[in-house]
Amino acid sequence: MAITKETQTTKIEVVGEYKHIQLAEDTIIKENGVEISRSRHRRMLQCSDIDAEKKQIAFDISTESTEVQNVCNAVWTDEIKTAYANKLKVELENLEKSNPQ
Amino acid sequence: MTQADFTIANQTFPNTRTELNTSLQALATNSAGNDAPSTTFPNQWWFDSNGDKLYMRNKDNDAWVEILTIGATSDDVQSLFANVIAEGTSGTGVTIDGVLLKDTSITADALTITNTTAPTFDNNTHAGEAIFIRSGGSGGDGNAQAVLAFGKADSSSLRSGSAIASVQTNADIDKVGLGFYTSDGSASAQTLDQRMLLMHTGKLLIGDSASHTDDLFQIETPSSGGGHGIQIRRNEANSDQQIGTISFGNNTDTDLAQIVAKTDGDGNAGDSGALLFKTQPTGGASTERVRIHSGGVMSASGGVALGVGTANTASNILDDYEEGTWTAALSGTGSSSGQGYDNATMQYTKVGRMVYLTGTLDMSSKGTLGGDFIKITGLPFNPDASNSNNYQPINTIHFNVAGGTAGANKVWAVFGSNAFMYIFQDSNGGASQQEPSNYENSTIVGCSGAYLTAS
């Protein structure tokens, strides 16, 4: 009786205006090669971010698989990255207006 | 070969004796001769020694009727009643009762009947029919006619074991179907019972002689003694293989919808089955829509429309359900590093567009948080951005935060298209966004709440 555990990225979804990447990663337990359990973990990758000065910075995908990186690089155009960074910047500025330091 | 005129002349005794012997020999040999007897009588026999044929004179004494042909050397009957019905004539022909045809020299076909006329299925002219059989009986709904019976292996009694019969399937005597009969009793002598009936309308009934619906195919299972319905099987035992299909089509396409059974492909020995339902959209191909897995779980790839009858309006379709985990992380709006957690694994349940979050973020170190504010990253699904009101609050309970109980009244808020949540604190005059200093190294947050996704 051999129990094995493996992780599969079962979904790589490009979603929304800013082409966020939704990842579904399944942990699969098998007994003698037959799946007996599967659990799912989700996370999202955003196309860009901003720093403390609200300047656009890259979202780190260096630890992602080549497959995921390829999808990210295919859909995350400079225009998309800039648009999302600007969205975050405006969002924070609006919040700051309602939350003066 | 002796033939005679069967008239004894007025003559001497020796001549009389000779003529009597000749007449008796003519009777004994059926007037055998190469030519027909010159003097004929109604119903007279004549054996054609040249053609090896036996003839009988008709009652009008104006023609010879061929009865049979005997092989010149084989001494068997090679044809019988060759002129029973003359070609090109119509009429009642000849009725044969109790005729036993047996030719042990023919093993492949006991009886071959050939009609060279193309079938027309004209039941009045019978043109092209190879066999036309009739039995006795009277008209009436359900009454049988023309029974063609098949024997069973009780060779000593020569009883029939099954039969096919013409059956009147309507009160109208002209509406006739075909019945199939079998013997299922244990008695050697029994009455055959009808098992299948092809009605005059084309309906096929199995197990019952009456049609109870408008359906073309009806199966009635017995009230006792077991018996099911239809079995479609495949003579293999693979673990992931189609077993059978019921297809529905019309003049446009043969595969508008299908019900398919297959083995479940779950790695077992082929003893689990799944049921698949397929439909074909306009201009598309037949595609699986619903599957009932061997374990009882049903998959509906297009979703389920609830509360709208048979309509499938988009707003009523539940097309997604998922359970899983996500990992929450504390971050500054500018940067973050060094955060540590005793627990950061959270749960989610997605029902349609709604994502319900729950879990506990238990920090061991808040690390370095850059930027003016703090946020929680790791959301499992992209929040909907169509609502101009971006704030979708997630209820929280905070422990070990700066400011003690006064600072514990915080919420996490989901914003459209963000993979994270901002953190606010409820206060008089409105919520205030939380800063890095508002969390402590040992902050614990329990959360529970839902937000909407775009799809």
PDB file of N, CA and C in Angstrom, chain B residues 3 5 19 35 46 118 164 242 251-252 259 279 344 347 364 398 408-409 449 453:
ATOM      1  N   GLN B   3     -49.960 -49.798 -71.379  1.00  0.00           N
ATOM      2  CA  GLN B   3     -51.099 -48.902 -71.444  1.00  0.00           C
ATOM      3  C   GLN B   3     -52.268 -49.658 -72.079  1.00  0.00           C
ATOM      4  N   ASP B   5     -56.813 -49.334 -73.178  1.00  0.00           N
ATOM      5  CA  ASP B   5     -57.986 -48.452 -73.297  1.00  0.00           C
ATOM      6  C   ASP B   5     -59.035 -48.803 -72.268  1.00  0.00           C
ATOM      7  N   GLU B  19     -56.443 -59.304 -72.792  1.00  0.00           N
ATOM      8  CA  GLU B  19     -56.799 -57.880 -72.656  1.00  0.00           C
ATOM      9  C   GLU B  19     -57.026 -57.501 -71.188  1.00  0.00           C
ATOM     10  N   ASP B  35     -45.326 -41.986 -73.952  1.00  0.00           N
ATOM     11  CA  ASP B  35     -46.343 -41.036 -74.390  1.00  0.00           C
ATOM     12  C   ASP B  35     -47.588 -41.228 -73.548  1.00  0.00           C
ATOM     13  N   TRP B  46     -50.954 -41.390 -65.107  1.00  0.00           N
ATOM     14  CA  TRP B  46     -50.036 -41.740 -66.212  1.00  0.00           C
ATOM     15  C   TRP B  46     -48.621 -41.423 -65.748  1.00  0.00           C
ATOM     16  N   ALA B 118     -40.538  -9.068 -57.970  1.00  0.00           N
ATOM     17  CA  ALA B 118     -40.125  -8.131 -56.929  1.00  0.00           C
ATOM     18  C   ALA B 118     -41.279  -7.869 -55.978  1.00  0.00           C
ATOM     19  N   ILE B 164     -44.665 -17.270 -34.503  1.00  0.00           N
ATOM     20  CA  ILE B 164     -44.931 -15.906 -34.984  1.00  0.00           C
ATOM     21  C   ILE B 164     -46.302 -15.947 -35.634  1.00  0.00           C
ATOM     22  N   GLN B 242     -16.918   3.694 -22.744  1.00  0.00           N
ATOM     23  CA  GLN B 242     -18.345   3.881 -22.983  1.00  0.00           C
ATOM     24  C   GLN B 242     -19.036   2.531 -23.092  1.00  0.00           C
ATOM     25  N   ASN B 251     -34.604  15.019 -38.379  1.00  0.00           N
ATOM     26  CA  ASN B 251     -34.159  15.036 -39.777  1.00  0.00           C
ATOM     27  C   ASN B 251     -32.952  15.940 -39.976  1.00  0.00           C
ATOM     28  N   THR B 252     -32.689  16.830 -39.016  1.00  0.00           N
ATOM     29  CA  THR B 252     -31.559  17.740 -39.146  1.00  0.00           C
ATOM     30  C   THR B 252     -30.279  17.118 -38.628  1.00  0.00           C
ATOM     31  N   ILE B 259     -28.000  10.143 -23.972  1.00  0.00           N
ATOM     32  CA  ILE B 259     -27.751   9.625 -22.633  1.00  0.00           C
ATOM     33  C   ILE B 259     -26.723   8.511 -22.792  1.00  0.00           C
ATOM     34  N   THR B 279     -26.063  17.364 -24.728  1.00  0.00           N
ATOM     35  CA  THR B 279     -26.960  18.129 -25.587  1.00  0.00           C
ATOM     36  C   THR B 279     -26.131  18.837 -26.648  1.00  0.00           C
ATOM     37  N   ALA B 344      -1.842  31.033   9.308  1.00  0.00           N
ATOM     38  CA  ALA B 344      -2.286  31.983   8.294  1.00  0.00           C
ATOM     39  C   ALA B 344      -3.176  31.309   7.255  1.00  0.00           C
ATOM     40  N   GLN B 347     -10.007  29.545   5.337  1.00  0.00           N
ATOM     41  CA  GLN B 347     -10.931  28.747   4.527  1.00  0.00           C
ATOM     42  C   GLN B 347     -11.745  29.653   3.598  1.00  0.00           C
ATOM     43  N   SER B 364       2.967  35.788  14.697  1.00  0.00           N
ATOM     44  CA  SER B 364       4.076  35.655  15.642  1.00  0.00           C
ATOM     45  C   SER B 364       5.027  36.839  15.513  1.00  0.00           C
ATOM     46  N   HIS B 398     -10.521  41.144  16.668  1.00  0.00           N
ATOM     47  CA  HIS B 398      -9.087  41.365  16.824  1.00  0.00           C
ATOM     48  C   HIS B 398      -8.667  41.195  18.276  1.00  0.00           C
ATOM     49  N   ALA B 408      -9.566  47.483  19.038  1.00  0.00           N
ATOM     50  CA  ALA B 408      -9.894  46.153  18.531  1.00  0.00           C
ATOM     51  C   ALA B 408     -11.059  46.142  17.551  1.00  0.00           C
ATOM     52  N   ASN B 409     -11.711  47.268  17.408  1.00  0.00           N
ATOM     53  CA  ASN B 409     -12.924  47.310  16.595  1.00  0.00           C
ATOM     54  C   ASN B 409     -12.569  47.521  15.123  1.00  0.00           C
ATOM     55  N   GLY B 449     -16.821  36.439   6.678  1.00  0.00           N
ATOM     56  CA  GLY B 449     -17.609  37.336   5.847  1.00  0.00           C
ATOM     57  C   GLY B 449     -17.522  36.940   4.384  1.00  0.00           C
ATOM     58  N   THR B 453     -17.573  38.126  -6.418  1.00  0.00           N
ATOM     59  CA  THR B 453     -16.609  38.137  -7.510  1.00  0.00           C
ATOM     60  C   THR B 453     -17.331  38.553  -8.792  1.00  0.00           C
TER      61      THR B 453
END
